[in-house]
Coordinates of C-alpha atoms (C1' of nucleotides) in Angstrom, one line a residue:
Chain B
M818 CA -125.2 117.6 218.8
G819 CA -122.2 117.3 221.0
H820 CA -119.6 119.6 221.9
T821 CA -115.7 118.9 221.3
S822 CA -115.1 118.8 225.3
D823 CA -117.9 116.1 225.4
F824 CA -116.1 114.1 222.9
E825 CA -112.8 114.6 224.8
R826 CA -114.2 113.2 228.0
L827 CA -115.6 110.1 226.1
L828 CA -111.8 109.5 225.0
R829 CA -110.2 109.8 228.1
G830 CA -113.0 108.1 229.9
V831 CA -111.6 104.8 227.7
D832 CA -108.0 105.6 228.1
L833 CA -107.5 106.8 224.5
R834 CA -105.3 109.6 223.7
V835 CA -107.2 113.0 222.7
T836 CA -106.5 113.8 218.6
R837 CA -107.8 116.1 216.2
P838 CA -109.1 113.4 214.0
R839 CA -110.5 111.3 216.8
V840 CA -112.8 114.1 217.9
A841 CA -113.5 115.0 214.5
V842 CA -114.8 111.0 213.8
L843 CA -116.8 110.9 217.2
S844 CA -118.6 114.2 216.1
A845 CA -119.2 112.9 212.5
V846 CA -121.0 109.6 213.3
H847 CA -122.8 111.4 216.1
D848 CA -124.0 113.8 213.5
H849 CA -124.4 111.2 210.8
P850 CA -125.5 107.9 212.7
H851 CA -125.0 105.0 210.1
A852 CA -122.8 106.7 208.0
D853 CA -120.0 104.9 206.0
T854 CA -116.3 105.3 206.2
D855 CA -116.4 107.5 203.0
S856 CA -119.2 109.9 204.2
I857 CA -117.2 110.0 207.7
I858 CA -113.7 110.5 205.8
R859 CA -115.4 113.4 203.9
A860 CA -116.9 114.8 207.0
V861 CA -113.7 114.9 208.8
R862 CA -111.7 116.7 206.0
Q863 CA -114.6 118.9 206.0
D864 CA -113.9 119.7 209.8
L865 CA -110.1 119.6 209.5
G866 CA -108.9 119.9 206.4
E867 CA -106.8 117.3 204.8
V868 CA -106.6 114.0 206.8
S869 CA -105.5 110.4 205.4
H870 CA -108.5 107.7 204.8
Q871 CA -105.7 105.6 206.9
A872 CA -106.0 107.3 210.1
V873 CA -109.5 107.6 209.4
Y874 CA -109.6 103.4 209.4
D875 CA -107.4 103.5 212.3
V876 CA -109.6 106.0 214.4
L877 CA -112.5 103.9 213.5
R878 CA -111.3 100.8 214.5
A879 CA -109.6 102.1 217.8
L880 CA -112.9 104.0 218.6
T881 CA -115.0 100.5 218.1
S882 CA -113.2 98.3 220.2
A883 CA -113.1 100.9 222.8
G884 CA -116.9 100.6 222.6
L885 CA -117.6 104.5 221.6
L886 CA -118.7 103.5 218.3
R887 CA -120.4 100.4 216.9
R888 CA -119.9 98.8 213.4
I889 CA -122.4 97.4 211.4
Q890 CA -122.1 95.8 207.8
P891 CA -125.5 94.5 206.6
S892 CA -125.0 91.9 203.7
G893 CA -123.8 93.7 200.4
S894 CA -123.1 97.2 201.9
V895 CA -119.7 98.5 203.2
A896 CA -118.9 98.9 206.9
R897 CA -121.1 101.3 208.9
Y898 CA -120.9 103.4 212.4
E899 CA -123.2 104.7 214.9
A900 CA -122.4 106.2 218.3
R901 CA -125.4 104.6 220.0
V902 CA -123.8 101.9 221.9
G903 CA -124.5 99.7 224.7
D904 CA -128.4 99.1 224.1
N905 CA -129.7 96.2 222.4
H906 CA -131.2 97.8 219.2
H907 CA -131.7 96.7 215.7
H908 CA -131.6 98.0 212.2
V909 CA -134.1 98.0 209.0
V910 CA -132.0 98.4 205.6
C911 CA -133.8 99.7 202.4
R912 CA -133.5 97.2 200.2
S913 CA -133.5 99.6 197.2
C914 CA -131.3 102.5 198.3
G915 CA -129.6 101.0 201.3
S916 CA -130.9 103.4 204.0
V917 CA -130.3 102.3 207.7
A918 CA -132.7 103.2 210.6
D919 CA -132.8 102.3 214.5
I920 CA -135.4 99.9 215.3
D921 CA -135.9 98.8 219.2
C922 CA -135.7 95.3 220.1
A923 CA -139.5 94.5 220.0
V924 CA -139.7 91.6 222.6
G925 CA -137.2 92.5 225.0
H926 CA -133.5 90.9 225.5
A927 CA -134.2 87.5 226.6
P928 CA -136.4 86.0 223.7
C929 CA -133.9 87.8 221.2
L930 CA -131.3 85.3 222.5
T931 CA -133.1 82.6 222.7
A932 CA -132.4 79.6 220.0
A933 CA -134.2 76.4 219.9
E934 CA -131.4 74.1 219.1
D935 CA -128.3 76.4 219.5
H936 CA -125.7 73.3 218.1
D937 CA -123.6 73.5 221.7
F938 CA -122.7 77.1 220.3
V939 CA -122.3 79.5 223.3
I940 CA -124.6 82.5 222.1
D941 CA -123.7 86.1 223.4
E942 CA -125.5 88.2 220.9
A943 CA -128.5 87.8 218.7
E944 CA -128.7 90.7 216.3
V945 CA -131.7 91.7 214.0
T946 CA -131.7 93.0 210.5
Y947 CA -134.9 94.0 209.1
W948 CA -135.0 94.2 205.2
G949 CA -138.0 96.6 203.4
T950 CA -138.2 99.7 201.9
C951 CA -137.8 103.0 203.3
P952 CA -140.5 105.7 202.6
R953 CA -138.8 107.6 200.3
C954 CA -138.0 104.5 197.8
A955 CA -141.9 103.0 198.5
A956 CA -143.3 106.2 197.3
Q957 CA -140.9 106.4 194.3
A958 CA -142.2 102.8 193.3
H959 CA -146.1 104.0 193.5
Q960 CA -145.6 106.5 191.0
Chain U
M992 CA -126.6 63.8 199.0
G993 CA -128.0 64.4 195.8
H994 CA -127.7 62.7 192.5
T995 CA -127.0 64.9 189.0
S996 CA -130.3 64.2 187.8
D997 CA -131.8 66.0 191.0
F998 CA -130.1 68.8 190.4
E999 CA -131.0 68.9 186.7
R1000 CA -134.6 69.1 187.8
L1001 CA -134.3 71.6 189.8
L1002 CA -132.4 74.0 187.4
R1003 CA -135.2 72.8 185.0
G1004 CA -137.8 73.7 187.6
V1005 CA -136.6 77.4 187.7
D1006 CA -136.1 77.8 183.7
L1007 CA -132.4 77.6 183.7
R1008 CA -130.4 75.7 181.0
V1009 CA -128.5 72.8 182.6
T1010 CA -124.9 73.2 182.4
R1011 CA -122.1 71.2 184.1
P1012 CA -120.9 74.2 186.1
R1013 CA -124.3 74.8 187.3
V1014 CA -124.9 71.5 188.2
A1015 CA -121.3 71.3 190.0
V1016 CA -121.9 74.5 191.9
L1017 CA -125.4 73.2 193.4
S1018 CA -123.9 70.0 194.0
A1019 CA -120.8 71.5 196.3
V1020 CA -123.3 73.5 198.2
H1021 CA -125.6 71.0 198.9
D1022 CA -122.7 68.9 200.5
H1023 CA -121.1 72.1 201.8
P1024 CA -123.4 74.3 203.7
H1025 CA -122.5 77.5 204.4
A1026 CA -119.2 77.1 202.0
D1027 CA -117.5 80.6 200.9
T1028 CA -117.1 81.3 197.0
D1029 CA -113.5 80.0 196.9
S1030 CA -114.6 76.7 198.4
I1031 CA -117.2 76.4 196.1
I1032 CA -114.8 77.4 193.4
R1033 CA -112.3 74.5 194.7
A1034 CA -115.0 71.8 195.0
V1035 CA -115.9 72.6 191.4
R1036 CA -112.7 72.1 189.8
Q1037 CA -112.2 69.1 191.7
D1038 CA -115.5 67.9 190.0
L1039 CA -115.2 69.1 186.7
G1040 CA -111.6 69.9 186.1
E1041 CA -110.7 73.9 185.2
V1042 CA -113.7 76.3 185.5
S1043 CA -113.3 80.1 185.6
H1044 CA -113.9 81.6 188.7
Q1045 CA -116.3 84.1 186.9
A1046 CA -118.3 81.2 185.5
V1047 CA -119.1 80.1 189.6
Y1048 CA -119.7 84.1 190.5
D1049 CA -122.3 83.9 187.8
V1050 CA -123.7 80.6 188.7
L1051 CA -124.0 81.6 192.2
R1052 CA -125.9 84.7 191.0
A1053 CA -128.2 83.0 188.9
L1054 CA -128.8 79.9 191.5
T1055 CA -129.4 83.1 194.1
S1056 CA -131.7 84.9 192.4
A1057 CA -133.6 82.1 191.0
G1058 CA -134.1 80.9 194.3
L1059 CA -132.1 77.7 194.8
L1060 CA -129.7 79.1 196.7
R1061 CA -129.5 81.6 199.5
R1062 CA -126.6 83.9 199.9
I1063 CA -125.9 84.9 203.8
Q1064 CA -122.8 87.4 204.8
P1065 CA -122.1 88.1 208.2
S1066 CA -120.3 91.0 209.1
G1067 CA -116.5 90.7 208.4
S1068 CA -117.2 87.6 206.5
V1069 CA -117.2 86.9 202.6
A1070 CA -120.3 85.5 200.9
R1071 CA -121.4 82.0 201.9
Y1072 CA -124.3 80.1 200.5
E1073 CA -126.8 77.5 201.5
A1074 CA -129.0 75.5 200.0
R1075 CA -131.7 75.3 202.3
V1076 CA -133.9 77.7 201.1
G1077 CA -137.7 78.7 201.5
D1078 CA -137.8 78.7 205.5
N1079 CA -137.5 81.0 207.7
H1080 CA -134.3 79.8 209.5
H1081 CA -131.1 81.8 210.8
H1082 CA -127.8 81.4 211.9
V1083 CA -124.8 81.2 214.5
V1084 CA -121.6 82.4 213.8
C1085 CA -118.6 81.5 215.7
R1086 CA -116.6 84.7 216.5
S1087 CA -113.3 82.9 216.7
C1088 CA -113.2 80.5 213.4
G1089 CA -116.5 82.1 211.5
S1090 CA -117.8 78.6 211.4
V1091 CA -121.8 79.0 210.7
A1092 CA -124.5 76.7 212.1
D1093 CA -128.4 76.8 211.1
I1094 CA -130.9 77.6 213.8
D1095 CA -134.5 77.6 213.7
C1096 CA -136.7 80.6 214.1
A1097 CA -136.9 80.1 218.0
V1098 CA -140.3 82.3 218.4
G1099 CA -141.9 81.6 214.9
H1100 CA -142.5 84.1 211.8
A1101 CA -144.8 87.0 213.5
P1102 CA -142.9 87.8 216.1
C1103 CA -139.6 87.8 214.4
L1104 CA -141.0 90.6 212.0
T1105 CA -142.7 92.8 214.5
A1106 CA -140.6 95.8 215.0
A1107 CA -142.1 98.1 217.8
E1108 CA -141.4 101.6 215.6
D1109 CA -140.5 100.7 212.1
H1110 CA -140.1 104.4 211.1
D1111 CA -142.3 103.9 208.3
F1112 CA -140.5 101.3 206.3
V1113 CA -142.1 98.6 204.5
I1114 CA -140.5 95.2 206.6
D1115 CA -140.6 91.9 204.5
E1116 CA -138.0 89.7 206.2
A1117 CA -135.9 90.1 209.7
E1118 CA -133.1 88.0 209.6
V1119 CA -131.4 87.4 212.8
T1120 CA -127.5 86.5 213.7
Y1121 CA -126.7 84.9 216.6
W1122 CA -122.8 85.3 217.9
G1123 CA -121.3 83.2 219.7
T1124 CA -118.4 80.7 220.3
C1125 CA -118.6 77.2 218.4
P1126 CA -117.8 73.9 220.5
R1127 CA -114.4 73.4 219.1
C1128 CA -113.2 77.0 219.8
A1129 CA -114.6 76.9 223.3
A1130 CA -113.0 73.7 224.1
Q1131 CA -109.2 75.0 223.2
A1132 CA -110.3 78.1 225.0
H1133 CA -110.4 76.1 228.2
Q1134 CA -107.2 74.3 228.1
Chain P
dA213 C1' -127.7 69.6 161.8
dA214 C1' -128.4 74.2 162.3
dC215 C1' -129.4 78.8 164.5
dG216 C1' -130.1 82.2 168.1
dG217 C1' -129.6 83.6 172.5
dA218 C1' -127.5 82.3 176.9
dT219 C1' -123.5 81.0 179.1
dC220 C1' -118.5 80.5 179.8
dT221 C1' -113.5 82.1 179.3
dT222 C1' -110.1 85.2 179.7
dG223 C1' -108.2 89.2 181.3
dA224 C1' -108.3 93.0 183.0
dC225 C1' -110.0 96.5 186.7
dT226 C1' -112.6 98.3 190.7
dC227 C1' -113.3 99.5 195.2
dG228 C1' -113.1 98.8 200.4
dT229 C1' -109.7 97.8 203.2
dT230 C1' -105.2 96.5 205.4
dC231 C1' -99.8 96.5 205.9
dA232 C1' -95.7 98.9 206.6
dA233 C1' -92.3 102.8 207.8
dG234 C1' -90.9 106.9 209.1
dA235 C1' -92.6 111.3 210.5
dA236 C1' -95.4 113.9 214.1
dA237 C1' -97.7 114.6 217.8
dG238 C1' -99.9 113.4 222.7
dC239 C1' -98.9 112.9 227.8
dA240 C1' -96.2 111.6 231.7
dG241 C1' -92.4 113.1 234.5
dT242 C1' -89.1 116.5 235.4
Chain Z
dA1106 C1' -92.1 124.7 229.5
dC1107 C1' -88.5 120.8 228.0
dT1108 C1' -87.2 116.1 227.1
dG1109 C1' -88.3 111.4 226.1
dC1110 C1' -91.4 108.0 225.1
dT1111 C1' -95.0 105.6 223.1
dT1112 C1' -99.0 106.3 220.0
dT1113 C1' -101.1 107.9 216.5
dC1114 C1' -100.7 109.7 211.5
dT1115 C1' -98.9 110.2 207.1
dT1116 C1' -97.5 108.3 202.4
dG1117 C1' -97.5 105.1 199.6
dA1118 C1' -97.8 100.3 197.9
dA1119 C1' -100.4 96.3 198.2
dC1120 C1' -104.4 92.8 198.9
dG1121 C1' -108.7 89.9 198.2
dA1122 C1' -113.4 89.6 196.8
dG1123 C1' -115.9 90.8 193.4
dT1124 C1' -117.3 92.9 188.8
dC1125 C1' -117.0 94.5 183.7
dA1126 C1' -116.6 93.5 178.9
dA1127 C1' -115.3 91.2 174.7
dG1128 C1' -115.4 87.2 172.4
dA1129 C1' -115.8 81.8 172.1
dT1130 C1' -118.8 77.9 173.3
dC1131 C1' -122.3 75.6 174.6
dC1132 C1' -127.5 74.5 175.3
dG1133 C1' -131.7 73.7 173.6
dT1134 C1' -135.5 74.9 169.9
dT1135 C1' -136.5 74.9 165.0

DNA sequence: AACGGATCTTGACTCGTTCAAGAAAGCAGT
DNA sequence: ACTGCTTTCTTGAACGAGTCAAGATCCGTT
């Protein structure tokens, strides 16, 4: 789902040095969208052998602020990361197991950003989190 | 902004025992909407003298699950509580100072809940968080 | 007034994340 | 390729928000 050289290109494109941990993190997040930090650490270690958790935290921060990753954090969850950036998509979160799926913005860009009374805030983004039950948990509840 | 007896009535209305910490927490959240747990603890102590933080955590959980309070937690923030419950309103969060303000749901109930492709999740709530800059921080940035 | 279960106190502890100092690695220029 | 400078990684400690657990206290009913 993406070759090492693709990730190298992505990194150079945003003026970041190419390091093995960075490539491995990019690869892990591409392969496991919405993974939390711990899962990413495990994936990276499976790929490279021992890597410090601090390195992964640093990499995740660098890649996020460079715009290669997006960090999401639904209430009650730890931080999760995804590689789908630059579009205005949202997320559904399962109340029971915490799993996350992507939701395309239903009503388009403009309506999402329209707030009736904005208290003089300058609003630049509207983030929508849908809450519900995932198919797997719904099936278990019906037994 | 609400007398002790009002809060007592609220508590009895949801079959919760009336205790001094509970009344004080209800009062604090009514007076300081979107306050975080630490602020609430300080407000409660100013009111009652020493109260354990654990008691406040317990009370916040009990009141939230009874529906008297609502808990919100924007990414990167600690938990915050508000007493405005039962309506579908949303929040603006200032990226710079973290302050929160209420936003009424602009497009009504139904559209908010409409997701184009829901991955077979059963969606029961759509939570919107607007991100931007509050008037105070905007003014400081313009100097 | 007394009882029983809910609630509060106390104190330890967990977990995700960050801080800090030094070692190692990437990359530009020779 | 080699140097040197800077960024990045390793190591290990620390932090803050929140939770767990056991016993004392309080609320509301009998």
